[in-house]
mmCIF file of C-alpha atoms in Angstrom:
data_model
loop_
_atom_site.group_PDB
_atom_site.id
_atom_site.type_symbol
_atom_site.label_atom_id
_atom_site.label_comp_id
_atom_site.label_asym_id
_atom_site.label_seq_id
_atom_site.Cartn_x
_atom_site.Cartn_y
_atom_site.Cartn_z
ATOM 1 C CA MET A 151 -44.801 51.863 -58.904
ATOM 2 C CA SER A 152 -43.307 55.036 -57.451
ATOM 3 C CA LEU A 153 -39.490 55.290 -57.406
ATOM 4 C CA LEU A 154 -39.280 55.381 -53.354
ATOM 5 C CA GLN A 155 -40.882 51.865 -53.441
ATOM 6 C CA GLY A 156 -38.395 50.671 -56.489
ATOM 7 C CA CYS A 157 -35.543 51.874 -54.307
ATOM 8 C CA SER A 158 -36.879 49.669 -51.173
ATOM 9 C CA GLU A 159 -37.317 46.951 -53.422
ATOM 10 C CA LEU A 160 -34.234 47.216 -55.027
ATOM 11 C CA GLN A 161 -32.573 47.634 -51.339
ATOM 12 C CA GLU A 162 -34.862 44.104 -49.864
ATOM 13 C CA THR A 163 -33.420 42.527 -53.084
ATOM 14 C CA ALA A 164 -29.375 43.332 -52.365
ATOM 15 C CA ARG A 165 -30.092 42.636 -48.646
ATOM 16 C CA LEU A 166 -31.508 39.209 -49.624
ATOM 17 C CA VAL A 167 -28.492 38.347 -51.905
ATOM 18 C CA GLU A 168 -25.758 39.460 -49.272
ATOM 19 C CA GLU A 169 -27.807 37.074 -46.601
ATOM 20 C CA LEU A 170 -27.537 34.142 -49.277
ATOM 21 C CA MET A 171 -23.825 34.714 -49.980
ATOM 22 C CA GLY A 172 -23.347 34.963 -46.568
ATOM 23 C CA LEU A 173 -24.763 31.244 -46.084
ATOM 24 C CA ARG A 174 -22.529 30.597 -48.427
ATOM 25 C CA VAL A 175 -19.292 31.932 -46.375
ATOM 26 C CA ALA A 176 -20.305 31.575 -42.893
ATOM 27 C CA PRO A 177 -21.332 27.994 -41.406
ATOM 28 C CA ARG A 178 -24.802 27.523 -40.067
ATOM 29 C CA PRO A 179 -24.606 27.449 -36.558
ATOM 30 C CA SER A 180 -25.324 24.057 -35.050
ATOM 31 C CA ALA A 181 -26.392 22.462 -31.780
ATOM 32 C CA PRO A 182 -23.188 21.464 -29.802
ATOM 33 C CA ALA A 183 -22.658 17.975 -29.858
ATOM 34 C CA PRO A 184 -22.874 15.969 -26.227
ATOM 35 C CA ALA A 185 -19.238 15.433 -24.560
ATOM 36 C CA ALA A 186 -18.096 12.393 -25.216
ATOM 37 C CA PRO A 187 -15.809 10.435 -22.408
ATOM 38 C CA ALA A 188 -12.143 10.283 -23.819
ATOM 39 C CA ALA A 189 -11.050 7.024 -25.370
ATOM 40 C CA PRO A 190 -8.000 5.404 -24.920
ATOM 41 C CA ALA A 191 -5.486 6.220 -27.516
ATOM 42 C CA ALA A 192 -5.408 2.701 -28.890
ATOM 43 C CA ALA A 193 -9.035 2.424 -29.403
ATOM 44 C CA PRO A 194 -10.192 1.759 -33.040
ATOM 45 C CA ALA A 195 -11.944 4.774 -34.704
ATOM 46 C CA PHE A 196 -15.044 2.816 -35.509
ATOM 47 C CA PRO A 197 -16.917 0.629 -32.964
ATOM 48 C CA ALA A 198 -15.727 -2.759 -33.134
ATOM 49 C CA SER A 199 -19.253 -4.890 -32.881
ATOM 50 C CA GLN A 200 -22.680 -4.247 -33.815
ATOM 51 C CA SER A 201 -23.789 -3.571 -29.971
ATOM 52 C CA ASP A 202 -21.236 -0.751 -29.768
ATOM 53 C CA ALA A 203 -22.494 0.905 -32.723
ATOM 54 C CA SER A 204 -26.245 0.844 -31.666
ATOM 55 C CA ALA A 205 -24.952 2.964 -28.559
ATOM 56 C CA ALA A 206 -23.766 5.799 -30.862
ATOM 57 C CA PRO A 207 -26.140 8.856 -30.708
ATOM 58 C CA VAL A 208 -28.002 9.323 -33.754
ATOM 59 C CA ILE A 209 -27.980 12.579 -35.531
ATOM 60 C CA GLU A 210 -31.207 13.754 -37.084
ATOM 61 C CA LEU A 211 -31.205 16.097 -39.939
ATOM 62 C CA GLU A 212 -33.649 18.911 -40.039
ATOM 63 C CA GLU A 213 -35.285 19.776 -43.335
ATOM 64 C CA GLU A 214 -34.824 23.473 -43.935
ATOM 65 C CA ALA A 215 -38.251 25.391 -45.550
ATOM 66 C CA MET A 216 -37.566 27.652 -48.530
ATOM 67 C CA PRO A 217 -37.856 31.338 -47.065
ATOM 68 C CA GLN A 218 -40.251 33.626 -48.078
ATOM 69 C CA PHE A 219 -38.613 35.651 -51.045
ATOM 70 C CA ALA A 220 -40.584 38.132 -53.233
ATOM 71 C CA TYR A 221 -39.065 37.299 -56.462
ATOM 72 C CA ARG A 222 -38.603 34.457 -58.503
ATOM 73 C CA GLY A 223 -35.022 35.065 -59.107
ATOM 74 C CA ASP A 224 -34.423 35.284 -55.185
ATOM 75 C CA LYS A 225 -36.027 31.894 -55.070
ATOM 76 C CA LEU A 226 -34.131 30.119 -57.551
ATOM 77 C CA GLN A 227 -30.652 31.603 -56.368
ATOM 78 C CA TYR A 228 -31.401 30.126 -53.086
ATOM 79 C CA ILE A 229 -32.075 26.702 -54.229
ATOM 80 C CA LEU A 230 -28.770 26.930 -56.140
ATOM 81 C CA SER A 231 -26.951 28.093 -52.983
ATOM 82 C CA SER A 232 -28.581 25.014 -50.965
ATOM 83 C CA LEU A 233 -27.658 22.655 -53.898
ATOM 84 C CA CYS A 234 -24.134 23.738 -53.579
ATOM 85 C CA LYS A 235 -24.328 23.800 -49.747
ATOM 86 C CA ARG A 236 -25.760 20.122 -49.530
ATOM 87 C CA GLY A 237 -23.945 18.622 -52.770
ATOM 88 C CA GLY A 238 -20.212 20.229 -52.190
ATOM 89 C CA PHE A 239 -21.120 21.861 -55.567
ATOM 90 C CA ILE A 240 -18.563 24.894 -56.346
ATOM 91 C CA GLY A 241 -21.279 26.282 -58.340
ATOM 92 C CA ALA A 242 -24.429 26.194 -60.336
ATOM 93 C CA VAL A 243 -26.705 27.802 -62.602
ATOM 94 C CA VAL A 244 -30.156 27.195 -64.224
ATOM 95 C CA ALA A 245 -30.860 28.249 -67.584
ATOM 96 C CA ASP A 246 -33.489 28.113 -70.160
ATOM 97 C CA HIS A 247 -33.099 26.251 -73.659
ATOM 98 C CA LYS A 248 -31.435 29.203 -75.516
ATOM 99 C CA GLY A 249 -28.469 29.317 -72.454
ATOM 100 C CA LEU A 250 -30.023 32.597 -70.985
ATOM 101 C CA PRO A 251 -29.205 32.367 -67.213
ATOM 102 C CA LEU A 252 -31.982 32.811 -64.784
ATOM 103 C CA ALA A 253 -29.993 32.126 -61.844
ATOM 104 C CA ASP A 254 -26.704 31.505 -60.894
ATOM 105 C CA PHE A 255 -24.345 30.932 -57.685
ATOM 106 C CA ASN A 256 -21.000 31.215 -57.353
ATOM 107 C CA SER A 257 -19.891 30.474 -60.522
ATOM 108 C CA PRO A 258 -16.616 29.697 -61.483
ATOM 109 C CA VAL A 259 -16.297 31.649 -64.967
ATOM 110 C CA GLY A 260 -19.443 33.883 -64.543
ATOM 111 C CA GLY A 261 -23.135 32.905 -64.440
ATOM 112 C CA ASP A 262 -23.709 33.983 -68.212
ATOM 113 C CA ILE A 263 -20.795 32.120 -69.389
ATOM 114 C CA LEU A 264 -21.691 28.990 -67.816
ATOM 115 C CA ALA A 265 -25.606 29.332 -68.707
ATOM 116 C CA ALA A 266 -24.341 29.984 -72.345
ATOM 117 C CA PHE A 267 -22.515 26.761 -71.983
ATOM 118 C CA THR A 268 -25.727 24.762 -70.972
ATOM 119 C CA SER A 269 -26.983 25.334 -74.294
ATOM 120 C CA VAL A 270 -23.545 23.666 -75.781
ATOM 121 C CA LEU A 271 -23.723 20.599 -73.856
ATOM 122 C CA GLY A 272 -27.890 20.836 -73.903
ATOM 123 C CA ASN A 273 -27.282 20.172 -78.037
ATOM 124 C CA ALA A 274 -24.892 17.657 -77.466
ATOM 125 C CA LEU A 275 -27.032 15.591 -75.191
ATOM 126 C CA GLU A 276 -29.785 15.808 -77.633
ATOM 127 C CA ARG A 277 -27.699 14.547 -80.489
ATOM 128 C CA GLY A 278 -26.183 11.924 -78.183
ATOM 129 C CA ALA A 279 -29.313 10.452 -77.229
ATOM 130 C CA MET A 280 -31.195 10.563 -80.890
ATOM 131 C CA LEU A 281 -27.505 8.777 -82.240
ATOM 132 C CA LEU A 282 -27.767 6.044 -79.330
ATOM 133 C CA GLY A 283 -31.328 5.624 -79.660
ATOM 134 C CA GLU A 284 -32.275 6.839 -76.057
ATOM 135 C CA SER A 285 -35.067 9.308 -75.697
ATOM 136 C CA GLY A 286 -34.990 9.657 -71.932
ATOM 137 C CA ALA A 287 -31.169 10.468 -71.906
ATOM 138 C CA ASP A 288 -31.420 13.834 -69.305
ATOM 139 C CA ILE A 289 -27.695 14.021 -67.887
ATOM 140 C CA ILE A 290 -24.530 14.472 -69.090
ATOM 141 C CA SER A 291 -21.070 14.555 -67.158
ATOM 142 C CA MET A 292 -17.979 16.346 -68.574
ATOM 143 C CA ASP A 293 -14.729 16.147 -66.572
ATOM 144 C CA ILE A 294 -13.065 19.551 -66.728
ATOM 145 C CA ASN A 295 -9.779 18.608 -65.408
ATOM 146 C CA TYR A 296 -8.329 15.783 -63.211
ATOM 147 C CA THR A 297 -10.313 17.405 -60.221
ATOM 148 C CA ASP A 298 -13.681 18.711 -61.556
ATOM 149 C CA LYS A 299 -16.400 18.039 -63.643
ATOM 150 C CA VAL A 300 -19.112 19.869 -65.084
ATOM 151 C CA VAL A 301 -22.913 18.003 -64.927
ATOM 152 C CA LEU A 302 -25.744 18.999 -66.803
ATOM 153 C CA ARG A 303 -29.118 17.830 -66.484
ATOM 154 C CA ARG A 304 -31.926 18.823 -68.645
ATOM 155 C CA PHE A 305 -35.800 19.098 -67.585
ATOM 156 C CA ALA A 306 -39.035 20.420 -68.533
ATOM 157 C CA VAL A 307 -41.911 22.652 -67.409
ATOM 158 C CA ARG A 308 -44.586 23.262 -69.117
ATOM 159 C CA GLY A 309 -43.470 21.602 -71.960
ATOM 160 C CA GLU A 310 -40.177 24.066 -72.232
ATOM 161 C CA PRO A 311 -36.619 22.914 -71.359
ATOM 162 C CA TYR A 312 -34.378 23.874 -69.139
ATOM 163 C CA PHE A 313 -31.074 23.135 -67.610
ATOM 164 C CA LEU A 314 -29.810 23.084 -64.274
ATOM 165 C CA MET A 315 -25.559 22.827 -64.547
ATOM 166 C CA GLY A 316 -23.313 22.410 -61.768
ATOM 167 C CA VAL A 317 -19.561 22.493 -60.925
ATOM 168 C CA CYS A 318 -18.326 20.061 -58.536
ATOM 169 C CA ALA A 319 -15.536 17.611 -57.669
ATOM 170 C CA GLN A 320 -14.844 14.480 -59.840
ATOM 171 C CA PRO A 321 -15.811 12.529 -56.339
ATOM 172 C CA VAL A 322 -19.309 13.744 -56.025
ATOM 173 C CA GLU A 323 -22.267 11.844 -56.492
ATOM 174 C CA GLU A 324 -24.268 14.825 -58.081
ATOM 175 C CA ARG A 325 -27.281 12.654 -59.158
ATOM 176 C CA THR A 326 -29.362 12.576 -55.709
ATOM 177 C CA GLU A 327 -28.746 16.213 -55.234
ATOM 178 C CA LEU A 328 -29.552 17.495 -58.751
ATOM 179 C CA GLU A 329 -32.820 15.375 -58.878
ATOM 180 C CA LEU A 330 -33.919 17.172 -55.201
ATOM 181 C CA SER A 331 -33.133 20.521 -56.549
ATOM 182 C CA ILE A 332 -34.716 19.882 -60.141
ATOM 183 C CA GLU A 333 -38.110 19.145 -57.815
ATOM 184 C CA GLN A 334 -37.727 22.353 -56.390
ATOM 185 C CA LEU A 335 -36.750 24.533 -59.500
ATOM 186 C CA ILE A 336 -40.060 23.003 -61.413
ATOM 187 C CA ALA A 337 -42.440 24.168 -58.320
ATOM 188 C CA VAL A 338 -40.912 27.686 -58.441
ATOM 189 C CA LEU A 339 -40.624 28.213 -62.518
ATOM 190 C CA SER A 340 -44.086 26.622 -62.556
ATOM 191 C CA GLU A 341 -45.670 29.259 -60.340
#
């Protein structure tokens, strides 16, 4: 590979990263909602009966296909940014069993620090599962403070353990979003 090719690939990677970071800041444009007639001031916020609810417009969400990326790291970072946007996560990281980051997105303390913490919580998860006699324990959640929590989910690719860690608000129900992202991560890491 020539120096010129390397520079153009680096510029393309930088452009993709800027584009990904822009997804986090700028909301995705959506189709304008149809204008509804103005309701009287005393009208309830929700339909009063089931028949009124059936007249409400149905909003269908489109499933986004992953854009084509040249590098695995870009794919992983896109998956993490999607996780944060969909699930209301503050930041996320995917790391190997040693705590080395493969990709991170919007980490509140730095991706390498959050990734290193995956190995600490991963060991706690393994020891806790062993002490409790639960061999299938793959998720652990820890309150950081009164408002935020960190969630670690262990998964395997070709027999090797990996960790997905996310930081989110206490009320966030994280399991569904983590499972969806893990399916995507496994697909990318299996390539």
